Amino acid sequence: MRHPNAGHRLIYRPAVLVTSITNAELLLIVLLLLQSLFGLLWLGAARLRLARRPAQHWAAMAWLVAGGLTLILLRGRAPQWLSVGAGNGLVLAAFVTLRRGIQRFARLPTSDREYGLLMAIGVSSTLGMAFANLSPLAAVLLAAAAMAWTLLRGAGEIRDALATEFGRTAASWCALPMAMLAALFLVRAGVALVSPAGFQSYLQQPGGGGVAAAFVALVIALLVQANLIAMVLLRLVRRLQYRSDHDMLTGLLSRRPMEQMLLAESQRQRHFGQSFALLSIDIDHFKKINDGCGHAAGDAVLKRVAEALRDAARDSDSVARMGGEEFCVLLPGTEAAGANTGALRLLETVRDLHHPEIGGKPVTISIGMAVMEAPAEPIQALQRRLDQALYAAKAAGRDRIERAAPAASAPRTPSMPEDADRADTAVAA
């Protein structure tokens, strides 16, 4: 016959197990599981080559935190050198790894000597508790100071090193959770100094303390992980945006952003009456370079010419590759005389280049120049005048500058050949 209390044993034993876990322990267990999952997430990101080196550091950081939390959960059940000393040591190692990953992400030199000193503090405090009767209070103060120092330094590096890439506001937000976590450890050290007896009792509580501390640790840990993810996504988005706006071979702006800038400059000219100039540049006889020396040589010439144009242009000018061997330079706030001076500087700079890929022969460019002086002139009309000027420069023998006729007296654009080489053939005939 079945025992009458057997069913009660099956029902209430799990309840006893659940109620033996405090709320603080439950929160720490949740944090432990989340850190383990974040470790897997960062490992996957590293294998996908999303910030590979930093992601490897952050995966290790998450698992070190999980190990430290496991030891913290043993407080009140295991020796204090293990649950306090070793637990804090693992968490300190996690923050050191976190900061080193941030330095790799921000392309900063790593502070390995400093990290060696910090880890020596963590190991010494653990060994001191185990073999030299170092008080748990002293060990906690040492670990808290080392953690706060590491986190504050990491927050400062995020704010300063990534401000140029992400903007000062975004970089400051990314640094904030680490600064908050550092403040939490400083508060913890202050409480220990003010009430050492109470803090000693706190260190002996199962699960590492109260619900409030565990909840705050959970929230800030999630914020730190969210900000690390945000940093990687911000860089990915900016790289995608850069690739959509720039020519991958030369690094110059591509056609679409140049057209947008031209439209904005035209609207500004209509409102404020400030003229601007536009240069259309074509490398002379570029097809012969590709046919005679190969496309690799042609690409090398393109990159060298693009770099020369970018370096010779003013900081306020915008240089774009419009396609093939054609470039465009926008000169805001420039009259005809200034545009001619800038175009001449570009012409001479390219002429002085040396190109070993084509036997050291020089490469020249033809430049068409148009100045937007009439606010009522449509952009399409300006571009037609610019095309006329470029074709005139090529027809006149290349390696020269031709200015477009003013808008009021510009003749109607004739039908032009489909490409520059056909145009050259027609001129030669």
GROMACS .gro file of C-alpha atoms in nm:
model
  429
    1MET     CA    1   0.000   0.000   0.000
    2ARG     CA    2   0.123   0.349  -0.084
    3HIS     CA    3   0.236   0.555   0.213
    4PRO     CA    4  -0.017   0.836   0.283
    5ASN     CA    5   0.252   1.103   0.308
    6ALA     CA    6   0.440   1.001  -0.006
    7GLY     CA    7   0.254   1.248  -0.222
    8HIS     CA    8   0.327   1.529   0.020
    9ARG     CA    9   0.699   1.457  -0.001
   10LEU     CA   10   0.690   1.486  -0.381
   11ILE     CA   11   0.505   1.817  -0.361
   12TYR     CA   12   0.685   1.999  -0.083
   13ARG     CA   13   1.049   1.903  -0.131
   14PRO     CA   14   1.089   2.132  -0.435
   15ALA     CA   15   0.920   2.410  -0.238
   16VAL     CA   16   1.175   2.372   0.041
   17LEU     CA   17   1.456   2.393  -0.217
   18VAL     CA   18   1.314   2.709  -0.375
   19THR     CA   19   1.247   2.888  -0.046
   20SER     CA   20   1.603   2.815   0.069
   21ILE     CA   21   1.729   3.055  -0.203
   22THR     CA   22   1.716   3.419  -0.099
   23ASN     CA   23   1.603   3.691  -0.333
   24ALA     CA   24   1.958   3.830  -0.347
   25GLU     CA   25   2.091   3.487  -0.443
   26LEU     CA   26   1.824   3.455  -0.709
   27LEU     CA   27   1.926   3.787  -0.864
   28LEU     CA   28   2.290   3.684  -0.860
   29ILE     CA   29   2.203   3.354  -1.027
   30VAL     CA   30   2.016   3.542  -1.298
   31LEU     CA   31   2.320   3.768  -1.344
   32LEU     CA   32   2.548   3.464  -1.358
   33LEU     CA   33   2.336   3.303  -1.631
   34LEU     CA   34   2.319   3.627  -1.828
   35GLN     CA   35   2.696   3.673  -1.813
   36SER     CA   36   2.744   3.318  -1.936
   37LEU     CA   37   2.511   3.389  -2.230
   38PHE     CA   38   2.690   3.716  -2.306
   39GLY     CA   39   3.016   3.522  -2.314
   40LEU     CA   40   2.870   3.297  -2.584
   41LEU     CA   41   2.737   3.602  -2.769
   42TRP     CA   42   3.077   3.771  -2.778
   43LEU     CA   43   3.246   3.449  -2.881
   44GLY     CA   44   3.004   3.426  -3.173
   45ALA     CA   45   3.074   3.789  -3.263
   46ALA     CA   46   3.448   3.718  -3.263
   47ARG     CA   47   3.401   3.425  -3.500
   48LEU     CA   48   3.195   3.647  -3.728
   49ARG     CA   49   3.485   3.898  -3.719
   50LEU     CA   50   3.275   4.170  -3.557
   51ALA     CA   51   3.544   4.351  -3.355
   52ARG     CA   52   3.721   4.015  -3.324
   53ARG     CA   53   3.994   4.095  -3.069
   54PRO     CA   54   3.774   4.310  -2.842
   55ALA     CA   55   3.494   4.050  -2.862
   56GLN     CA   56   3.733   3.778  -2.745
   57HIS     CA   57   3.828   3.994  -2.447
   58TRP     CA   58   3.465   4.065  -2.363
   59ALA     CA   59   3.372   3.696  -2.384
   60ALA     CA   60   3.647   3.619  -2.134
   61MET     CA   61   3.527   3.910  -1.919
   62ALA     CA   62   3.172   3.773  -1.906
   63TRP     CA   63   3.290   3.427  -1.802
   64LEU     CA   64   3.525   3.568  -1.538
   65VAL     CA   65   3.232   3.761  -1.391
   66ALA     CA   66   3.028   3.439  -1.395
   67GLY     CA   67   3.308   3.261  -1.207
   68GLY     CA   68   3.332   3.542  -0.952
   69LEU     CA   69   2.956   3.537  -0.897
   70THR     CA   70   2.967   3.161  -0.842
   71LEU     CA   71   3.216   3.210  -0.560
   72ILE     CA   72   3.017   3.502  -0.418
   73LEU     CA   73   2.711   3.274  -0.399
   74LEU     CA   74   2.915   3.045  -0.172
   75ARG     CA   75   2.950   3.311   0.098
   76GLY     CA   76   2.844   3.178   0.434
   77ARG     CA   77   2.911   2.822   0.311
   78ALA     CA   78   3.277   2.835   0.198
   79PRO     CA   79   3.594   2.984   0.351
   80GLN     CA   80   3.613   3.361   0.314
   81TRP     CA   81   3.944   3.347   0.130
   82LEU     CA   82   3.757   3.162  -0.143
   83SER     CA   83   3.416   3.333  -0.143
   84VAL     CA   84   3.550   3.685  -0.075
   85GLY     CA   85   3.916   3.692  -0.179
   86ALA     CA   86   3.904   3.469  -0.488
   87GLY     CA   87   3.557   3.594  -0.586
   88ASN     CA   88   3.672   3.956  -0.585
   89GLY     CA   89   3.992   3.853  -0.764
   90LEU     CA   90   3.796   3.700  -1.052
   91VAL     CA   91   3.573   4.008  -1.080
   92LEU     CA   92   3.883   4.230  -1.083
   93ALA     CA   93   4.032   4.013  -1.358
   94ALA     CA   94   3.706   4.054  -1.550
   95PHE     CA   95   3.726   4.435  -1.533
   96VAL     CA   96   4.091   4.430  -1.639
   97THR     CA   97   3.993   4.216  -1.939
   98LEU     CA   98   3.700   4.448  -2.013
   99ARG     CA   99   3.927   4.752  -2.021
  100ARG     CA  100   4.192   4.578  -2.232
  101GLY     CA  101   3.920   4.490  -2.484
  102ILE     CA  102   3.811   4.854  -2.489
  103GLN     CA  103   4.167   4.960  -2.562
  104ARG     CA  104   4.185   4.715  -2.852
  105PHE     CA  105   3.849   4.843  -2.979
  106ALA     CA  106   3.962   5.208  -2.958
  107ARG     CA  107   4.302   5.120  -3.113
  108LEU     CA  108   4.488   5.237  -2.804
  109PRO     CA  109   4.808   5.082  -2.665
  110THR     CA  110   4.731   4.828  -2.392
  111SER     CA  111   4.841   4.902  -2.034
  112ASP     CA  112   4.980   4.557  -1.961
  113ARG     CA  113   5.221   4.667  -1.686
  114GLU     CA  114   4.937   4.835  -1.503
  115TYR     CA  115   4.724   4.524  -1.548
  116GLY     CA  116   5.001   4.310  -1.402
  117LEU     CA  117   5.009   4.531  -1.091
  118LEU     CA  118   4.630   4.517  -1.055
  119MET     CA  119   4.624   4.140  -1.084
  120ALA     CA  120   4.906   4.115  -0.830
  121ILE     CA  121   4.683   4.307  -0.587
  122GLY     CA  122   4.399   4.061  -0.645
  123VAL     CA  123   4.618   3.752  -0.603
  124SER     CA  124   4.798   3.898  -0.297
  125SER     CA  125   4.473   3.977  -0.118
  126THR     CA  126   4.345   3.623  -0.178
  127LEU     CA  127   4.668   3.459  -0.062
  128GLY     CA  128   4.684   3.698   0.232
  129MET     CA  129   4.340   3.587   0.349
  130ALA     CA  130   4.428   3.221   0.301
  131PHE     CA  131   4.775   3.213   0.461
  132ALA     CA  132   4.856   3.543   0.635
  133ASN     CA  133   4.537   3.623   0.828
  134LEU     CA  134   4.461   3.928   0.617
  135SER     CA  135   4.124   4.060   0.727
  136PRO     CA  136   3.835   4.032   0.479
  137LEU     CA  137   3.776   4.405   0.522
  138ALA     CA  138   4.129   4.491   0.403
  139ALA     CA  139   4.099   4.249   0.112
  140VAL     CA  140   3.766   4.401   0.005
  141LEU     CA  141   3.904   4.756   0.027
  142LEU     CA  142   4.204   4.664  -0.189
  143ALA     CA  143   3.987   4.491  -0.448
  144ALA     CA  144   3.728   4.774  -0.452
  145ALA     CA  145   3.997   5.037  -0.507
  146ALA     CA  146   4.155   4.836  -0.790
  147MET     CA  147   3.815   4.775  -0.954
  148ALA     CA  148   3.710   5.140  -0.930
  149TRP     CA  149   4.044   5.253  -1.074
  150THR     CA  150   4.018   5.010  -1.368
  151LEU     CA  151   3.658   5.102  -1.447
  152LEU     CA  152   3.715   5.479  -1.423
  153ARG     CA  153   4.018   5.455  -1.650
  154GLY     CA  154   3.821   5.248  -1.898
  155ALA     CA  155   3.533   5.497  -1.893
  156GLY     CA  156   3.773   5.783  -1.960
  157GLU     CA  157   3.930   5.596  -2.251
  158ILE     CA  158   3.590   5.532  -2.407
  159ARG     CA  159   3.491   5.897  -2.374
  160ASP     CA  160   3.816   6.041  -2.510
  161ALA     CA  161   3.924   5.788  -2.771
  162LEU     CA  162   3.583   5.734  -2.931
  163ALA     CA  163   3.461   6.095  -2.927
  164THR     CA  164   3.598   6.159  -3.276
  165GLU     CA  165   3.443   5.843  -3.419
  166PHE     CA  166   3.105   5.844  -3.243
  167GLY     CA  167   3.071   6.204  -3.129
  168ARG     CA  168   3.127   6.340  -2.778
  169THR     CA  169   2.769   6.276  -2.660
  170ALA     CA  170   2.750   5.914  -2.778
  171ALA     CA  171   3.096   5.837  -2.638
  172SER     CA  172   2.998   5.985  -2.300
  173TRP     CA  173   2.685   5.772  -2.285
  174CYS     CA  174   2.890   5.463  -2.366
  175ALA     CA  175   3.128   5.548  -2.080
  176LEU     CA  176   2.855   5.620  -1.824
  177PRO     CA  177   2.773   5.260  -1.708
  178MET     CA  178   3.139   5.189  -1.631
  179ALA     CA  179   3.163   5.512  -1.433
  180MET     CA  180   2.846   5.416  -1.243
  181LEU     CA  181   2.987   5.073  -1.163
  182ALA     CA  182   3.309   5.234  -1.037
  183ALA     CA  183   3.102   5.463  -0.815
  184LEU     CA  184   2.921   5.158  -0.677
  185PHE     CA  185   3.250   5.000  -0.570
  186LEU     CA  186   3.366   5.325  -0.413
  187VAL     CA  187   3.040   5.345  -0.215
  188ARG     CA  188   3.094   4.984  -0.110
  189ALA     CA  189   3.442   5.068   0.016
  190GLY     CA  190   3.307   5.374   0.199
  191VAL     CA  191   3.042   5.167   0.376
  192ALA     CA  192   3.310   4.919   0.480
  193LEU     CA  193   3.520   5.197   0.630
  194VAL     CA  194   3.230   5.364   0.811
  195SER     CA  195   3.084   5.043   0.955
  196PRO     CA  196   3.347   4.767   0.958
  197ALA     CA  197   3.150   4.545   1.197
  198GLY     CA  198   2.836   4.565   0.987
  199PHE     CA  199   3.032   4.506   0.670
  200GLN     CA  200   3.198   4.200   0.824
  201SER     CA  201   2.851   4.063   0.897
  202TYR     CA  202   2.747   4.144   0.539
  203LEU     CA  203   3.037   3.939   0.402
  204GLN     CA  204   2.914   3.636   0.594
  205GLN     CA  205   2.559   3.653   0.457
  206PRO     CA  206   2.469   3.379   0.206
  207GLY     CA  207   2.450   3.511  -0.148
  208GLY     CA  208   2.671   3.811  -0.091
  209GLY     CA  209   2.435   4.061   0.067
  210GLY     CA  210   2.098   4.224   0.020
  211VAL     CA  211   1.851   4.245  -0.263
  212ALA     CA  212   1.919   4.613  -0.338
  213ALA     CA  213   2.292   4.559  -0.400
  214ALA     CA  214   2.227   4.252  -0.615
  215PHE     CA  215   1.961   4.435  -0.818
  216VAL     CA  216   2.185   4.737  -0.878
  217ALA     CA  217   2.469   4.506  -0.985
  218LEU     CA  218   2.233   4.328  -1.227
  219VAL     CA  219   2.111   4.653  -1.385
  220ILE     CA  220   2.457   4.807  -1.426
  221ALA     CA  221   2.603   4.483  -1.564
  222LEU     CA  222   2.328   4.478  -1.827
  223LEU     CA  223   2.397   4.843  -1.911
  224VAL     CA  224   2.769   4.771  -1.955
  225GLN     CA  225   2.695   4.484  -2.191
  226ALA     CA  226   2.436   4.690  -2.380
  227ASN     CA  227   2.689   4.970  -2.427
  228LEU     CA  228   2.955   4.731  -2.555
  229ILE     CA  229   2.704   4.601  -2.809
  230ALA     CA  230   2.608   4.959  -2.898
  231MET     CA  231   2.974   5.048  -2.957
  232VAL     CA  232   3.017   4.759  -3.202
  233LEU     CA  233   2.691   4.841  -3.382
  234LEU     CA  234   2.779   5.212  -3.405
  235ARG     CA  235   3.111   5.128  -3.568
  236LEU     CA  236   2.943   4.882  -3.805
  237VAL     CA  237   2.680   5.139  -3.909
  238ARG     CA  238   2.944   5.407  -3.962
  239ARG     CA  239   3.152   5.172  -4.174
  240LEU     CA  240   2.851   5.087  -4.388
  241GLN     CA  241   2.769   5.456  -4.423
  242TYR     CA  242   3.129   5.532  -4.517
  243ARG     CA  243   3.128   5.262  -4.783
  244SER     CA  244   2.804   5.393  -4.931
  245ASP     CA  245   2.940   5.751  -4.945
  246HIS     CA  246   3.298   5.683  -5.053
  247ASP     CA  247   3.470   5.522  -5.346
  248MET     CA  248   3.643   5.208  -5.221
  249LEU     CA  249   3.943   5.232  -5.453
  250THR     CA  250   4.043   5.593  -5.388
  251GLY     CA  251   3.870   5.679  -5.059
  252LEU     CA  252   3.718   5.991  -5.215
  253LEU     CA  253   3.351   6.081  -5.200
  254SER     CA  254   3.134   5.900  -5.453
  255ARG     CA  255   2.888   6.055  -5.697
  256ARG     CA  256   2.576   6.050  -5.476
  257PRO     CA  257   2.710   6.250  -5.178
  258MET     CA  258   2.880   6.496  -5.415
  259GLU     CA  259   2.549   6.560  -5.589
  260GLN     CA  260   2.384   6.614  -5.250
  261MET     CA  261   2.656   6.861  -5.148
  262LEU     CA  262   2.619   7.042  -5.481
  263LEU     CA  263   2.246   7.077  -5.424
  264ALA     CA  264   2.302   7.210  -5.070
  265GLU     CA  265   2.562   7.457  -5.194
  266SER     CA  266   2.324   7.577  -5.466
  267GLN     CA  267   2.050   7.638  -5.209
  268ARG     CA  268   2.294   7.823  -4.986
  269GLN     CA  269   2.397   8.040  -5.282
  270ARG     CA  270   2.035   8.129  -5.351
  271HIS     CA  271   1.980   8.234  -4.990
  272PHE     CA  272   2.305   8.419  -4.921
  273GLY     CA  273   2.433   8.507  -5.267
  274GLN     CA  274   2.778   8.355  -5.213
  275SER     CA  275   2.918   8.208  -5.533
  276PHE     CA  276   3.091   7.872  -5.560
  277ALA     CA  277   3.297   7.694  -5.824
  278LEU     CA  278   3.296   7.343  -5.962
  279LEU     CA  279   3.585   7.162  -6.131
  280SER     CA  280   3.545   6.861  -6.357
  281ILE     CA  281   3.872   6.667  -6.394
  282ASP     CA  282   3.959   6.388  -6.634
  283ILE     CA  283   4.288   6.192  -6.651
  284ASP     CA  284   4.432   6.226  -6.999
  285HIS     CA  285   4.471   5.909  -7.211
  286PHE     CA  286   4.373   5.686  -6.922
  287LYS     CA  287   4.242   5.412  -7.156
  288LYS     CA  288   4.592   5.377  -7.299
  289ILE     CA  289   4.727   5.315  -6.948
  290ASN     CA  290   4.476   5.036  -6.887
  291ASP     CA  291   4.531   4.882  -7.231
  292GLY     CA  292   4.909   4.910  -7.228
  293CYS     CA  293   5.002   4.846  -6.865
  294GLY     CA  294   4.700   4.660  -6.724
  295HIS     CA  295   4.417   4.748  -6.491
  296ALA     CA  296   4.633   4.706  -6.179
  297ALA     CA  297   4.860   4.984  -6.304
  298GLY     CA  298   4.554   5.190  -6.391
  299ASP     CA  299   4.418   5.146  -6.037
  300ALA     CA  300   4.753   5.252  -5.889
  301VAL     CA  301   4.752   5.568  -6.103
  302LEU     CA  302   4.393   5.642  -6.001
  303LYS     CA  303   4.475   5.611  -5.632
  304ARG     CA  304   4.784   5.828  -5.661
  305VAL     CA  305   4.602   6.099  -5.857
  306ALA     CA  306   4.310   6.091  -5.611
  307GLU     CA  307   4.545   6.132  -5.316
  308ALA     CA  308   4.719   6.423  -5.490
  309LEU     CA  309   4.387   6.596  -5.560
  310ARG     CA  310   4.276   6.553  -5.198
  311ASP     CA  311   4.606   6.683  -5.060
  312ALA     CA  312   4.622   6.983  -5.296
  313ALA     CA  313   4.261   7.089  -5.234
  314ARG     CA  314   4.170   7.324  -4.950
  315ASP     CA  315   4.020   7.188  -4.628
  316SER     CA  316   3.686   7.342  -4.722
  317ASP     CA  317   3.683   7.181  -5.068
  318SER     CA  318   3.517   6.848  -5.145
  319VAL     CA  319   3.676   6.600  -5.386
  320ALA     CA  320   3.481   6.311  -5.540
  321ARG     CA  321   3.537   6.036  -5.792
  322MET     CA  322   3.243   6.051  -6.030
  323GLY     CA  323   3.329   5.727  -6.209
  324GLY     CA  324   3.612   5.583  -6.418
  325GLU     CA  325   3.892   5.840  -6.445
  326GLU     CA  326   3.663   6.139  -6.383
  327PHE     CA  327   3.679   6.350  -6.067
  328CYS     CA  328   3.491   6.652  -5.939
  329VAL     CA  329   3.595   6.923  -5.692
  330LEU     CA  330   3.348   7.156  -5.521
  331LEU     CA  331   3.495   7.487  -5.403
  332PRO     CA  332   3.246   7.670  -5.179
  333GLY     CA  333   3.261   8.047  -5.144
  334THR     CA  334   3.500   8.083  -5.439
  335GLU     CA  335   3.507   8.339  -5.720
  336ALA     CA  336   3.655   8.280  -6.064
  337ALA     CA  337   4.005   8.399  -5.972
  338GLY     CA  338   4.025   8.175  -5.666
  339ALA     CA  339   3.888   7.878  -5.858
  340ASN     CA  340   4.148   7.928  -6.131
  341THR     CA  341   4.427   7.938  -5.870
  342GLY     CA  342   4.299   7.617  -5.710
  343ALA     CA  343   4.263   7.442  -6.046
  344LEU     CA  344   4.616   7.540  -6.146
  345ARG     CA  345   4.750   7.399  -5.819
  346LEU     CA  346   4.574   7.067  -5.888
  347LEU     CA  347   4.705   7.060  -6.246
  348GLU     CA  348   5.065   7.112  -6.142
  349THR     CA  349   5.046   6.871  -5.849
  350VAL     CA  350   4.928   6.584  -6.069
  351ARG     CA  351   5.179   6.671  -6.340
  352ASP     CA  352   5.467   6.637  -6.092
  353LEU     CA  353   5.370   6.285  -5.981
  354HIS     CA  354   5.585   5.981  -6.060
  355HIS     CA  355   5.418   5.655  -6.159
  356PRO     CA  356   5.654   5.353  -6.151
  357GLU     CA  357   5.369   5.127  -6.272
  358ILE     CA  358   5.385   5.295  -6.615
  359GLY     CA  359   5.760   5.331  -6.638
  360GLY     CA  360   5.784   5.659  -6.449
  361LYS     CA  361   5.595   5.849  -6.717
  362PRO     CA  362   5.397   6.155  -6.606
  363VAL     CA  363   5.020   6.168  -6.609
  364THR     CA  364   4.830   6.485  -6.688
  365ILE     CA  365   4.472   6.596  -6.633
  366SER     CA  366   4.225   6.819  -6.815
  367ILE     CA  367   4.012   7.051  -6.604
  368GLY     CA  368   3.682   7.218  -6.682
  369MET     CA  369   3.587   7.502  -6.449
  370ALA     CA  370   3.245   7.660  -6.395
  371VAL     CA  371   3.146   7.928  -6.143
  372MET     CA  372   2.791   7.953  -6.011
  373GLU     CA  373   2.727   8.325  -5.995
  374ALA     CA  374   2.360   8.352  -6.101
  375PRO     CA  375   2.122   8.230  -5.828
  376ALA     CA  376   1.853   8.149  -6.084
  377GLU     CA  377   2.073   7.908  -6.281
  378PRO     CA  378   1.960   7.545  -6.242
  379ILE     CA  379   2.219   7.291  -6.137
  380GLN     CA  380   2.165   7.101  -6.463
  381ALA     CA  381   2.263   7.414  -6.658
  382LEU     CA  382   2.577   7.454  -6.446
  383GLN     CA  383   2.672   7.093  -6.514
  384ARG     CA  384   2.620   7.142  -6.889
  385ARG     CA  385   2.852   7.441  -6.883
  386LEU     CA  386   3.103   7.238  -6.686
  387ASP     CA  387   3.091   6.954  -6.941
  388GLN     CA  388   3.146   7.205  -7.221
  389ALA     CA  389   3.452   7.343  -7.046
  390LEU     CA  390   3.601   6.997  -6.993
  391TYR     CA  391   3.549   6.897  -7.356
  392ALA     CA  392   3.704   7.228  -7.462
  393ALA     CA  393   4.013   7.154  -7.248
  394LYS     CA  394   4.053   6.812  -7.406
  395ALA     CA  395   3.993   6.947  -7.756
  396ALA     CA  396   4.256   7.218  -7.704
  397GLY     CA  397   4.530   6.963  -7.635
  398ARG     CA  398   4.468   6.844  -7.275
  399ASP     CA  399   4.680   6.919  -6.967
  400ARG     CA  400   4.506   7.254  -6.928
  401ILE     CA  401   4.220   7.443  -6.766
  402GLU     CA  402   3.921   7.579  -6.953
  403ARG     CA  403   3.665   7.803  -6.790
  404ALA     CA  404   3.300   7.767  -6.886
  405ALA     CA  405   3.127   8.063  -7.047
  406PRO     CA  406   2.914   8.270  -6.806
  407ALA     CA  407   2.560   8.145  -6.759
  408ALA     CA  408   2.395   8.434  -6.942
  409SER     CA  409   2.600   8.388  -7.261
  410ALA     CA  410   2.662   8.016  -7.251
  411PRO     CA  411   2.576   7.856  -7.585
  412ARG     CA  412   2.350   7.558  -7.603
  413THR     CA  413   2.535   7.236  -7.529
  414PRO     CA  414   2.611   7.047  -7.852
  415SER     CA  415   2.569   6.677  -7.882
  416MET     CA  416   2.884   6.523  -7.742
  417PRO     CA  417   3.038   6.182  -7.812
  418GLU     CA  418   2.959   5.912  -7.561
  419ASP     CA  419   3.309   5.900  -7.412
  420ALA     CA  420   3.626   6.107  -7.400
  421ASP     CA  421   3.822   5.880  -7.630
  422ARG     CA  422   3.566   5.913  -7.910
  423ALA     CA  423   3.570   6.288  -7.851
  424ASP     CA  424   3.948   6.293  -7.890
  425THR     CA  425   3.922   6.103  -8.217
  426ALA     CA  426   3.672   6.352  -8.350
  427VAL     CA  427   3.895   6.646  -8.253
  428ALA     CA  428   4.200   6.485  -8.413
  429ALA     CA  429   4.010   6.430  -8.737
   0.00000   0.00000   0.00000
